[in-house]
Short mmCIF file of C-alpha atoms and ligand atoms in Angstrom, two decimals:
data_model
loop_
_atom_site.label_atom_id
_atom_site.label_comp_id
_atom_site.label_asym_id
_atom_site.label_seq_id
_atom_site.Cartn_x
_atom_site.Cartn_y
_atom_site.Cartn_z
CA UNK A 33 12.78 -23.19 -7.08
CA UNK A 34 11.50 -21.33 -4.20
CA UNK A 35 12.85 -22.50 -0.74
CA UNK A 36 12.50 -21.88 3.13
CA UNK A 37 13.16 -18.73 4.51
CA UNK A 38 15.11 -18.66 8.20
CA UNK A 39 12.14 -18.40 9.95
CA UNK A 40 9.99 -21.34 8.18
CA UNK A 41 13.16 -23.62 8.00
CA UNK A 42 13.35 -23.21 12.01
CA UNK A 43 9.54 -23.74 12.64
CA UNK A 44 9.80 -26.59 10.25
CA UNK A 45 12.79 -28.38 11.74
CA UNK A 46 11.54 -28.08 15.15
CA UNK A 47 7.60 -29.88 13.44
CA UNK A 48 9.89 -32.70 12.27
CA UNK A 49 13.71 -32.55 11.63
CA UNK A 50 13.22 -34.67 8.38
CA UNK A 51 10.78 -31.69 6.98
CA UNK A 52 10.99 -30.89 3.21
CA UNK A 53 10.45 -28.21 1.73
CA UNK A 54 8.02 -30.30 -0.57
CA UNK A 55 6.10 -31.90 2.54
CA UNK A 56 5.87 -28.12 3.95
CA UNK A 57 4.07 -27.64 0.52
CA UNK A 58 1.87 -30.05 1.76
CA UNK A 59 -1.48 -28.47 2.02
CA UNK A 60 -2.52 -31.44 4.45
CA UNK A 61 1.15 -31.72 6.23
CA UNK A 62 0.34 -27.71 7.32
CA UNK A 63 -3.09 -28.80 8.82
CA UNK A 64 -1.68 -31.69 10.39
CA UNK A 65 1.21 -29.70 12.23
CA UNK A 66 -1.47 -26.29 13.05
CA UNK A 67 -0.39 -24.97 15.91
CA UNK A 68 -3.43 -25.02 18.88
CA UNK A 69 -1.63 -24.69 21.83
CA UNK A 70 0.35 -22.30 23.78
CA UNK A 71 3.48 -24.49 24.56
CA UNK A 72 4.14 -25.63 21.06
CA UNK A 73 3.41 -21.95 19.62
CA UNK A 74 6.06 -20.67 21.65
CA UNK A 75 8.54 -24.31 21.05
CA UNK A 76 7.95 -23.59 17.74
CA UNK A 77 8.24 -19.68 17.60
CA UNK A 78 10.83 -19.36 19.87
CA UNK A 79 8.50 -16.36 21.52
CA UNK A 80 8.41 -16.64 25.44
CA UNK A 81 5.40 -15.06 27.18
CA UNK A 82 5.79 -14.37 30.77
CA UNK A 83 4.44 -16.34 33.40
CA UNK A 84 2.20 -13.79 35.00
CA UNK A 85 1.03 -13.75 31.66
CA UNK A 86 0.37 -17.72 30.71
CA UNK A 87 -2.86 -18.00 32.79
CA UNK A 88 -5.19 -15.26 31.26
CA UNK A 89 -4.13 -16.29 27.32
CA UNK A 90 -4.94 -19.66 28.90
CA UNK A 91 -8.50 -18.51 29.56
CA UNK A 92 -8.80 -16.34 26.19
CA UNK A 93 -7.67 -19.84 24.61
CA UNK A 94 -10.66 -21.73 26.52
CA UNK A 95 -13.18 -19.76 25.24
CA UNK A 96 -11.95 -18.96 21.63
CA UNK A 97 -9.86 -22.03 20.14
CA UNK A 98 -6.17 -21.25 18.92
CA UNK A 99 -5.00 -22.95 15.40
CA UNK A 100 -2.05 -21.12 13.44
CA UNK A 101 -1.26 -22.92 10.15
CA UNK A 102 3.04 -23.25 10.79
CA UNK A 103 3.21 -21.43 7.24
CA UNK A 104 1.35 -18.43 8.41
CA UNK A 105 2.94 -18.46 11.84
CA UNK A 106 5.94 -18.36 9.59
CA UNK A 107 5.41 -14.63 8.43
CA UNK A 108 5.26 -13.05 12.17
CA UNK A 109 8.15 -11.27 12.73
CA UNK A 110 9.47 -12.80 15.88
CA UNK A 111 11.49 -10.09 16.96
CA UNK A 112 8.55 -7.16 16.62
CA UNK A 113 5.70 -9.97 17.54
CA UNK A 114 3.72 -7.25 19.82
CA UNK A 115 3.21 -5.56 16.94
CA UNK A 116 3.13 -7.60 14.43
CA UNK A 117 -0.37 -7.87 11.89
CA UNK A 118 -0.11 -11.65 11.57
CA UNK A 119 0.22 -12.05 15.16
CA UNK A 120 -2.31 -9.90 16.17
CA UNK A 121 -4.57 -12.01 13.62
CA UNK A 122 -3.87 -15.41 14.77
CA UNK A 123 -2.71 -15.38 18.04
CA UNK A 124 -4.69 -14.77 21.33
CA UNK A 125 -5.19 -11.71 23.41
CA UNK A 126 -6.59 -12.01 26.69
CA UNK A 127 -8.31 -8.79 25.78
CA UNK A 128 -10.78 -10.83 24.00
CA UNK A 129 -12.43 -11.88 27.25
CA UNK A 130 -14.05 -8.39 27.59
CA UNK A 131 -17.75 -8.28 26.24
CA UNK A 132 -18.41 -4.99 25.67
CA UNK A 133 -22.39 -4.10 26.71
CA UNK A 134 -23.27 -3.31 22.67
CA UNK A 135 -21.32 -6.83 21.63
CA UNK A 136 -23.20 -9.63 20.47
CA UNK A 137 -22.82 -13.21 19.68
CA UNK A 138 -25.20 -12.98 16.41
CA UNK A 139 -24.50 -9.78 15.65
CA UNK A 140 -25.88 -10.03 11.59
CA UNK A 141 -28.46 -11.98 13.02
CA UNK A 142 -27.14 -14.87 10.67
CA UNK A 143 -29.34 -16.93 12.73
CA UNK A 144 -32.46 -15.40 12.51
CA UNK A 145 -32.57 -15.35 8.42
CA UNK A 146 -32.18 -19.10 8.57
CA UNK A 147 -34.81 -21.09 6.72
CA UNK A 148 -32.67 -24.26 7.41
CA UNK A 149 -29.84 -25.28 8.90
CA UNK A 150 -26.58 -23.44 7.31
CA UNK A 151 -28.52 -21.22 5.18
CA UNK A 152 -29.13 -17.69 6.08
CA UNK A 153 -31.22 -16.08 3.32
CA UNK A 154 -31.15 -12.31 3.21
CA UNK A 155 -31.07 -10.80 0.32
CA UNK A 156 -34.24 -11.35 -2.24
CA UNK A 157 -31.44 -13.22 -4.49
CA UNK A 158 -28.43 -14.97 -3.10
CA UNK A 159 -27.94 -16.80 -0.25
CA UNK A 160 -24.94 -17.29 2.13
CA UNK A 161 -24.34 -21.05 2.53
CA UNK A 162 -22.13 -22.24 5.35
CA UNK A 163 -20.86 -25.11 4.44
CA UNK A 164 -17.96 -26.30 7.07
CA UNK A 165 -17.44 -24.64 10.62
CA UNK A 166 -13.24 -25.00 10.40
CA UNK A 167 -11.08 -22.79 9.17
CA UNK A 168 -7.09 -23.82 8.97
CA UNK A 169 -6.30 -20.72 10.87
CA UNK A 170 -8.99 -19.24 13.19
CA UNK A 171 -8.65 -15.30 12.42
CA UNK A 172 -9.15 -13.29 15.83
CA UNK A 173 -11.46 -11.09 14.74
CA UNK A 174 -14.28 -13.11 13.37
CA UNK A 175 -17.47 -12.45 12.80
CA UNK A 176 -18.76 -16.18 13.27
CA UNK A 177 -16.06 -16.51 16.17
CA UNK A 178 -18.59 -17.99 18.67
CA UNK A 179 -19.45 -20.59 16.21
CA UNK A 180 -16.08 -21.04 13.94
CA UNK A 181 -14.36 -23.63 15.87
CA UNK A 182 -16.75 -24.68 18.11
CA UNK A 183 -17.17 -27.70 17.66
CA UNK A 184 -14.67 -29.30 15.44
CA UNK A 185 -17.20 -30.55 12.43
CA UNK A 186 -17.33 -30.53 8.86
CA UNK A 187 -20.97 -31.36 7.77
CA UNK A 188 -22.07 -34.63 6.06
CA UNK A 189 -23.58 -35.10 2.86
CA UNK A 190 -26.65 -35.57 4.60
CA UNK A 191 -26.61 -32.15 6.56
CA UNK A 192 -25.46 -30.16 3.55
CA UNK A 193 -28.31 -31.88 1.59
CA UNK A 194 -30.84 -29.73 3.35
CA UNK A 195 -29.17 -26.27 2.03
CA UNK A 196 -28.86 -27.68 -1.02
CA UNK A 197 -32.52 -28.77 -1.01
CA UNK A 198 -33.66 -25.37 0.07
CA UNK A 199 -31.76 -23.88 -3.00
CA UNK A 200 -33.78 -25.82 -5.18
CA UNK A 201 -37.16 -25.14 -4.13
CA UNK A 202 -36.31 -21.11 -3.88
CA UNK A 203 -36.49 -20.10 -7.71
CA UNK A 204 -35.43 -16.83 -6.88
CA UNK A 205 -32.01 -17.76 -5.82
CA UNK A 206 -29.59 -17.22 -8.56
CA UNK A 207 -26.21 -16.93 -6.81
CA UNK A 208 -25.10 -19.14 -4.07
CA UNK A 209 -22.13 -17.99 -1.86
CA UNK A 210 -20.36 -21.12 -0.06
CA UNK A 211 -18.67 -20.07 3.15
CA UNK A 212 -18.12 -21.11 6.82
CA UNK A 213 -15.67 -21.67 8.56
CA UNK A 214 -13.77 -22.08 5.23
CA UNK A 215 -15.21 -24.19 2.20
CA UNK A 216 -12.10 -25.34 1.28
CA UNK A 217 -11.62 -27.43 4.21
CA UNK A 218 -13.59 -29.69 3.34
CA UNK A 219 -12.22 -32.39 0.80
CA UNK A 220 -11.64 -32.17 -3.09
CA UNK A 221 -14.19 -34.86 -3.54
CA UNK A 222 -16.57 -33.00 -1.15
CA UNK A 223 -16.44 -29.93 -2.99
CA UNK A 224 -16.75 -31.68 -6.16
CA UNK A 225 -19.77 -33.16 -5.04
CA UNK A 226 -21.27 -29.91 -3.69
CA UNK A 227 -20.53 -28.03 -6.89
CA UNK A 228 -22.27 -30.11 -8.80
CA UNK A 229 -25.47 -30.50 -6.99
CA UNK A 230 -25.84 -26.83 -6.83
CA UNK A 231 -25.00 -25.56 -10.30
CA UNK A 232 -27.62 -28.25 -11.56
CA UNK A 233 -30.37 -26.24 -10.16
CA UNK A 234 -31.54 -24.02 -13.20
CA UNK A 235 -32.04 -21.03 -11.19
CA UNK A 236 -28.33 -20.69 -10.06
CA UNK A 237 -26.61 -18.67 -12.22
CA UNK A 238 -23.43 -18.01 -10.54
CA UNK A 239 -21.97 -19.90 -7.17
CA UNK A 240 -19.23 -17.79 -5.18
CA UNK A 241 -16.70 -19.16 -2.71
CA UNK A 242 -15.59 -17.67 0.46
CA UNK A 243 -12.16 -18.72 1.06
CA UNK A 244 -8.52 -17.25 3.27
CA UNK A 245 -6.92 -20.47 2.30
CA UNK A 246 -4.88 -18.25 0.08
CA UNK A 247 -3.92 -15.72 2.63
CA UNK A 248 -3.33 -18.38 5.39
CA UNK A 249 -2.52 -21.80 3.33
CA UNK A 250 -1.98 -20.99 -0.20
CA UNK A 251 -0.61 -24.85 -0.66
CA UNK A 252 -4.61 -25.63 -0.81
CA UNK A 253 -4.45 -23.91 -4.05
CA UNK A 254 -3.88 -27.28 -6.00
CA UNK A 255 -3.67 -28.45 -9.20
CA UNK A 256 -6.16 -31.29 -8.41
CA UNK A 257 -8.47 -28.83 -6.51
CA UNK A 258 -8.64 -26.18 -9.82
CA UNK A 259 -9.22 -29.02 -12.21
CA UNK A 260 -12.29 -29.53 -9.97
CA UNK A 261 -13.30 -25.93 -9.46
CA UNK A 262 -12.87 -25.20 -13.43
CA UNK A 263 -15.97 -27.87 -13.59
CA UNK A 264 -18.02 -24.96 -12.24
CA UNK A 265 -17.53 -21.49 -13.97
CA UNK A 266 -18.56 -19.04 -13.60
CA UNK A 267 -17.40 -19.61 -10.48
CA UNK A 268 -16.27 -16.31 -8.49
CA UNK A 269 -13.42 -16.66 -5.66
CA UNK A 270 -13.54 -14.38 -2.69
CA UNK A 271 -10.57 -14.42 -0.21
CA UNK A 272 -9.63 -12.00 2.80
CA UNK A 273 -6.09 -10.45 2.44
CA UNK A 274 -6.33 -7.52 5.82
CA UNK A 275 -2.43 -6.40 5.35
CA UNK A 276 0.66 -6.26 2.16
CA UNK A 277 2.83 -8.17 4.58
CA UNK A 278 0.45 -11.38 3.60
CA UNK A 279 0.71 -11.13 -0.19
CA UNK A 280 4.23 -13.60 0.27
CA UNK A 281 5.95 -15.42 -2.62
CA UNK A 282 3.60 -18.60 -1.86
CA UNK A 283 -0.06 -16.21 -1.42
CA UNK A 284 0.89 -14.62 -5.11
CA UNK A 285 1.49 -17.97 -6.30
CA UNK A 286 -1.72 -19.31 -5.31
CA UNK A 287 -3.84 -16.21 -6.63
CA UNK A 288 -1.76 -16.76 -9.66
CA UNK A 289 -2.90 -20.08 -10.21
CA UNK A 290 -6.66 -18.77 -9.70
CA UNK A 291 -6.55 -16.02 -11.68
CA UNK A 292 -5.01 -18.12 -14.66
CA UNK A 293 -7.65 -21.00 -14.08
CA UNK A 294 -10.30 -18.25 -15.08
CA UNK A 295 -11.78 -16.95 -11.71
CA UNK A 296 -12.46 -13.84 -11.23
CA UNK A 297 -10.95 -13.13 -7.67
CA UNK A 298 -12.07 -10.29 -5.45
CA UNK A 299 -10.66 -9.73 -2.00
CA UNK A 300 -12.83 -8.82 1.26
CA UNK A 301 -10.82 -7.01 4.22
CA UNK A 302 -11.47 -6.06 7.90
CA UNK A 303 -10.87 -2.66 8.70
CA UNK A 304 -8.88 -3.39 12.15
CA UNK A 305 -6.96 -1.34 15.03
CA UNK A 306 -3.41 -1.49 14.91
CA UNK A 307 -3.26 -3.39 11.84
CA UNK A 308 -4.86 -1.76 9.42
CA UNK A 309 -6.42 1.46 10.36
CA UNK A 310 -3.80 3.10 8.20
CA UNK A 311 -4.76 5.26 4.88
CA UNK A 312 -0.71 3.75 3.40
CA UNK A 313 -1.56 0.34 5.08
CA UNK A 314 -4.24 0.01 2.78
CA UNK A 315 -3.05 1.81 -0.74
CA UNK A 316 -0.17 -0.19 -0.04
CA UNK A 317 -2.70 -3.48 -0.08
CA UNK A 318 -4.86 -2.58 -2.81
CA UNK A 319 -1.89 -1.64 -4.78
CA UNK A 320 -0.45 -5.31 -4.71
CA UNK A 321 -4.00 -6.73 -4.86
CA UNK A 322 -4.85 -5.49 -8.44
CA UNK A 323 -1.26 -6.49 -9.09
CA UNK A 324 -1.70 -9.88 -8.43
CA UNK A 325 -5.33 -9.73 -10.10
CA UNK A 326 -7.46 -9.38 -7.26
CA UNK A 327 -10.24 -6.95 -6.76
CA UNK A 328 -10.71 -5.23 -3.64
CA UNK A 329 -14.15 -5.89 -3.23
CA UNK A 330 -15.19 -5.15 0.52
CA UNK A 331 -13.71 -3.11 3.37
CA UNK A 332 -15.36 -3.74 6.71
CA UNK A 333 -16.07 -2.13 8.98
CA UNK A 334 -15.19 -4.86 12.36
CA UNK A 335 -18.20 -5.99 13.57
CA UNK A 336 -20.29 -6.08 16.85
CA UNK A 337 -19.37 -9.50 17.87
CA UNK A 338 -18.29 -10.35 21.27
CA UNK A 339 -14.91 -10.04 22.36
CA UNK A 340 -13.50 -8.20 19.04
CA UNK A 341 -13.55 -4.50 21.16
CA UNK A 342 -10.21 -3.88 20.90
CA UNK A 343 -10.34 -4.52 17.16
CA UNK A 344 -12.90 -1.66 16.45
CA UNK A 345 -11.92 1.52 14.82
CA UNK A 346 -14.76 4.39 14.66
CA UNK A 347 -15.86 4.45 11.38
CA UNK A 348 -14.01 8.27 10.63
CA UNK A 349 -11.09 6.03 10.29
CA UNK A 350 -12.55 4.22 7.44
CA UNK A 351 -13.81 7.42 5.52
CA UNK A 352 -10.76 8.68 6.38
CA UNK A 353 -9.50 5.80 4.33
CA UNK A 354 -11.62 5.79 1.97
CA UNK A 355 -10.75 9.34 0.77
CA UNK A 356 -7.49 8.30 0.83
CA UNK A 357 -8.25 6.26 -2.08
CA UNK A 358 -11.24 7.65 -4.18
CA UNK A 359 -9.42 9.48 -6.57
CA UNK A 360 -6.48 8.69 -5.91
CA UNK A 361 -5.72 5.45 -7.21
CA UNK A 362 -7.13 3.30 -9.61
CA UNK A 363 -10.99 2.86 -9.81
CA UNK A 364 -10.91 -0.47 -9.20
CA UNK A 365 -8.24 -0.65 -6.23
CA UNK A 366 -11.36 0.85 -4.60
CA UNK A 367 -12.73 -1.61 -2.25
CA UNK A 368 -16.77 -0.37 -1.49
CA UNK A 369 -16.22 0.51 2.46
CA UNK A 370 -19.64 -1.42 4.53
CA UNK A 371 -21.24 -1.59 7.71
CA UNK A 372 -23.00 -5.40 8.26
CA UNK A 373 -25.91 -3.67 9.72
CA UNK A 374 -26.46 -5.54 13.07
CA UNK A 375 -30.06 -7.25 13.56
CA UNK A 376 -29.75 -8.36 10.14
CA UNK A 377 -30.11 -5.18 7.73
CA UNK A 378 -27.55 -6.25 5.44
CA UNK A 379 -24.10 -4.54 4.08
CA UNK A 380 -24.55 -1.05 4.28
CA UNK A 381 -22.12 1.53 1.95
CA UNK A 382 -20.66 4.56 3.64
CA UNK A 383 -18.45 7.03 2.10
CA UNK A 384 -17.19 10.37 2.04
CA UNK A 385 -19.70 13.05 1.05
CA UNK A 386 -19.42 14.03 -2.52
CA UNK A 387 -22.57 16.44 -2.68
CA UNK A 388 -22.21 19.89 -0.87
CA UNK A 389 -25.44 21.49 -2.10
CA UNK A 390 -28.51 21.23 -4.85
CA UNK A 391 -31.10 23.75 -6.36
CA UNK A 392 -33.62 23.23 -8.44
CA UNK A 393 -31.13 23.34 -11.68
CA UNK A 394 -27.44 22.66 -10.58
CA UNK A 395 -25.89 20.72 -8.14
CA UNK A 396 -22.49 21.68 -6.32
CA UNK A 397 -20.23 18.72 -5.72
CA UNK A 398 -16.65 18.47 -4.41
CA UNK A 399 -14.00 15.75 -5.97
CA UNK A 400 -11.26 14.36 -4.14
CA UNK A 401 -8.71 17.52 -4.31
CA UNK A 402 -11.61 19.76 -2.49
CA UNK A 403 -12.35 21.43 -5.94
CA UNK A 404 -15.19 22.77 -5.81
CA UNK A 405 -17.45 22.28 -9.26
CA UNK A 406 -21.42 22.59 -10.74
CA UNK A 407 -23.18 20.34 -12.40
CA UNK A 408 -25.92 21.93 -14.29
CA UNK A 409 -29.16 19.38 -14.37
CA UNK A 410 -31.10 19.68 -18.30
CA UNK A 411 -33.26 22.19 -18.08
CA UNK A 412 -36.18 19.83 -19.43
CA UNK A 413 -36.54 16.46 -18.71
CA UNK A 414 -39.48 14.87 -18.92
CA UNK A 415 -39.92 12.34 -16.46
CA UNK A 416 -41.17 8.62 -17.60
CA UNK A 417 -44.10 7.78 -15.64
CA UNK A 418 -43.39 3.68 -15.03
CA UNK A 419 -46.18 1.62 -13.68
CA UNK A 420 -44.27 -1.72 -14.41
CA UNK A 421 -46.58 -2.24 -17.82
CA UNK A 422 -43.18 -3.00 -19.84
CA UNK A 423 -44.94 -4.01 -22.95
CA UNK A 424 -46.66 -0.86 -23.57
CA UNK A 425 -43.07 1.50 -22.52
CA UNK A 426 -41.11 2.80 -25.07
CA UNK A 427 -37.96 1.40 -23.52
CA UNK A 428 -37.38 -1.97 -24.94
CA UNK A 429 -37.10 -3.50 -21.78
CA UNK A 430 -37.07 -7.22 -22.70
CA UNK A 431 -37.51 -9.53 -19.69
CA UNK A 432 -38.76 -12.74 -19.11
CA UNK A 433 -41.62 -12.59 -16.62
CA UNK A 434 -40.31 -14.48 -14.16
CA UNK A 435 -37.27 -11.72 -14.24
CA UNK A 436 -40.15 -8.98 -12.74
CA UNK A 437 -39.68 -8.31 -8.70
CA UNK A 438 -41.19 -6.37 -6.44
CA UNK A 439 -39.89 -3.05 -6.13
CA UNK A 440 -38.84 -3.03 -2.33
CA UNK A 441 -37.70 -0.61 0.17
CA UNK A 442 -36.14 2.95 -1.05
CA UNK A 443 -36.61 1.55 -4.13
CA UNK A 444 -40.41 1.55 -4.09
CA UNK A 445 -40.49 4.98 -2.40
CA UNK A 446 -38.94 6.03 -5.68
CA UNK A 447 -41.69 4.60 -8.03
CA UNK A 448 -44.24 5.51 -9.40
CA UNK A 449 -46.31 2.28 -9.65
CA UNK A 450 -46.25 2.44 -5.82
CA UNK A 451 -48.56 3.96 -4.18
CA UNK A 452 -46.19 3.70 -0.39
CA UNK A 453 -45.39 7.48 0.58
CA UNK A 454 -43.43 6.68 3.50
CA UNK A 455 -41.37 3.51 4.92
CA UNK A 456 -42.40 3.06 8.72
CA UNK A 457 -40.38 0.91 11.11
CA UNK A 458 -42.80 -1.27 13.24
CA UNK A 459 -43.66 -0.16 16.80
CA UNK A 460 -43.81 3.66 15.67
CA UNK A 461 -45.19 5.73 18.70
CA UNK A 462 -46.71 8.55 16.51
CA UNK A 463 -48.13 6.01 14.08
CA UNK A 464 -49.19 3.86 17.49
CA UNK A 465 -50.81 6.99 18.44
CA UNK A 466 -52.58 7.38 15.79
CA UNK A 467 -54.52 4.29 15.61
CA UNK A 468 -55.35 4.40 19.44
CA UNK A 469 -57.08 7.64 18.46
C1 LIG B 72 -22.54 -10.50 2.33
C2 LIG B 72 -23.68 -11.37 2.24
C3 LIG B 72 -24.17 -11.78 1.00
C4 LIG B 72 -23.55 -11.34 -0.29
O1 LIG B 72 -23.67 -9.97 -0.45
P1 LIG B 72 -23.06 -9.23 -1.71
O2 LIG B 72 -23.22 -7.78 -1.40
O3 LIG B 72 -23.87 -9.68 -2.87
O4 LIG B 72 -21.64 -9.65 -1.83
C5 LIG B 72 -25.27 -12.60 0.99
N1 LIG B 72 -25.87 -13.00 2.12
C6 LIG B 72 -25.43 -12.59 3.33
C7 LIG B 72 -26.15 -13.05 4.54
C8 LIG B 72 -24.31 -11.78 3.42
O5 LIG B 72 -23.86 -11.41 4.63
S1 LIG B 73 -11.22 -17.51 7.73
FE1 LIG B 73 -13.14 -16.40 7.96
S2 LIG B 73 -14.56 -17.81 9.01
FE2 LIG B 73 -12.46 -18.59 9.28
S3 LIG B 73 -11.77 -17.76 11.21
FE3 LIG B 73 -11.08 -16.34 9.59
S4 LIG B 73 -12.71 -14.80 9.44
FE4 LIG B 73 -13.56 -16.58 10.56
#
């Protein structure tokens, strides 16, 4: 049976003498005891600040709300705190104050692609459904940090009945992504509720949930809560594991429990200074990810949002990283490295450069040892002319009508049944120019 460690038994004595190791088990015991305040994170941690010190996290904690679940307050290192990734994660830094003069509070524009309230609709496809505005720990460098926390609200039936209405009427949304604040803070019967309603709609073909319950309260993980989730499949399960020092006895346990329920986990990071920005950091992370089932789905690059500065790395350090891995570890310990576009453009890929030059016939490409090597293209290929007319193409291209899109962007620069030669953004002088004249 797995018991407290030093650290938790302290931090759990000093909640309640009487504390179990059962009732520190307790998903809802956790939330009840989260830490929010200076005085009992340092009763309870034993760290001291210094006075001089006290009024400016003060002020960071006015603006940005503290809460620390005690089990992941639990996994700081006391003695190394400064530098410690959980602390740096969870707790306050007055440094946070500082708004740097590219920072934004909307930086992805979440609220400008936002047909109704809680929806923001980007992407032809799927939509991003935020479906509670708490989170049992409030991660320092979030995105949504001038919203997350805010105002202390999970929404009613009635409110989420709106995003669940505009899912209906929008055909061409097939997979639904529930996040926040953190879905699963809101209650089994909620969530049951939720589920159903959306994967009733026809058109949804697969819901997704956002979730670092696992990372920050892995008791949420429970048995009640999967017999609910297991109504929904496919149902994919996202989480947001940023260092190895988080994948604990009681985080493996939890993604254990997933992964054996049937969902197919995948695992979303931040790429953040001086936790990390480190090529081992992260082969180390991705190693016990895949080991414990998870696929590294996203890295991050940290976005624009106010008051995350001192989180940002240039993003060398994350092709740096990523060549650390390409090649060098598994395929699919590969996370795919992105940039949320700010003003709303959507996740971007960047990687290392692969191609080092091109004729007509070969192309020269590097691999991840700085080989150098050819590729020699077929000397005839005849290239299918596609105008969209599937029924008449000799590729059996079966697919129900309402399956046909649009080509859009790059994509319809590449085909041939459009006749667009050039993508233009709006407000072009040259192009201004040219219709003054
Ligand atoms: C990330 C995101 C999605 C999902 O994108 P995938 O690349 O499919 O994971 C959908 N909508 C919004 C607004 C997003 O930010
Ligand atoms: S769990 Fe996600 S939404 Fe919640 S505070 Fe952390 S990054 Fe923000």
């Amino acid at each position: 049976m797995q018991r407290f460690s030093a650290q938790q038994r302290n931090i759990a004595y000093r909640i309640e003498e009487s504390t179990t190791y059962s009732k520190w088990k307790d998903w809802k015991w956790q939330l009840k005891h989260s830490i929010k305040d200076l005085d009992k994170f340092q009763y309870l941690t034993g760290i001291k600040f210094a006075e001089n010190e006290i009024p400016a996290l003060q002020k960071t904690l006015e603006k940005f709300p503290l809460s620390i679940t005690p089990y992941y307050a639990s996994l700081i290192d006391f003695n190394n705190f400064q530098y410690d990734p959980v602390f740096k994660q969870s707790f306050a830094d007055p440094r946070e104050l500082t708004i740097d003069r590219s920072e934004l509070s909307d930086p992805l524009a979440e609220d400008k692609d936002c047909p109704v309230e809680g929806i923001t609709h980007r992407y032809p496809d799927r939509v991003l459904f935020h479906v509670s505005n708490v989170c049992s720990m409030y991660c320092r460098h979030c995105t949504r940090k001038r919203k997350v926390g805010d105002v202390d609200f999970v929404p009613s039936k009635s409110q989420l009945i709106k995003g669940i209405e505009y899912i209906r009427k929008t055909p061409t949304v097939r997979d639904v992504l529930l996040s926040g604040g953190d879905p699963l803070m809101l209650s089994d019967n909620m969530i049951d509720w939720l589920l159903g309603e959306i994967s009733a709609i026809r058109h949804v073909e697969v819901i997704r949930i956002g979730t670092r319950m696992p990372v920050v309260l892995p008791f949420r993980i429970t048995d009640e809560l999967l017999e609910i989730l297991k109504k929904y499949q496919p149902l994919w399960i996202n989480t947001h594991f940023n260092h190895p020092r988080e994948l604990t006895f009681s985080a493996r346990t939890a993604l254990a429990k997933l992964a054996d329920a049937g969902f197919p986990l995948g695992n979303q990071s931040v790429l953040l200074a001086d936790v990390n920005d480190c090529p081992k950091i992260m082969k180390s992370l991705v190693h016990k990810l895949v080991q414990n089932r998870v696929r590294p789905y996203y890295l991050y690059q940290c976005d624009l949002s106010e008051g995350l500065s001192h989180f940002r790395t240039p993003i060398g350090k994350g092709i740096e990283i990523m060549e650390s891995l390409i090649g060098h570890t598994s395929g699919f310990a590969i996370p795919r490295y992105v940039i949320d576009a700010p003003g709303g453009g959507g996740k971007i890929p960047i990687m290392p450069n692969y191609i080092i030059s091109w004729s007509t016939n070969k192309v020269v490409l590097r691999n991840y040892e700085g080989v150098l090597t050819t590729y020699k293209e077929p000397d005839s290929y005849e290239p299918r002319f596609c105008d969209r007319d599937c029924e008449k193409c000799d590729l059996e291209l079966n697919l129900e009508a309402s399956a046909e899109t649009e080509a859009i962007g790059i994509e319809k620069l590449l085909s041939d049944s459009d006749k667009s030669i050039s993508l233009i953004p709006k407000g072009n002088e040259r192009m201004e120019r040219r219709t003054d004249g």
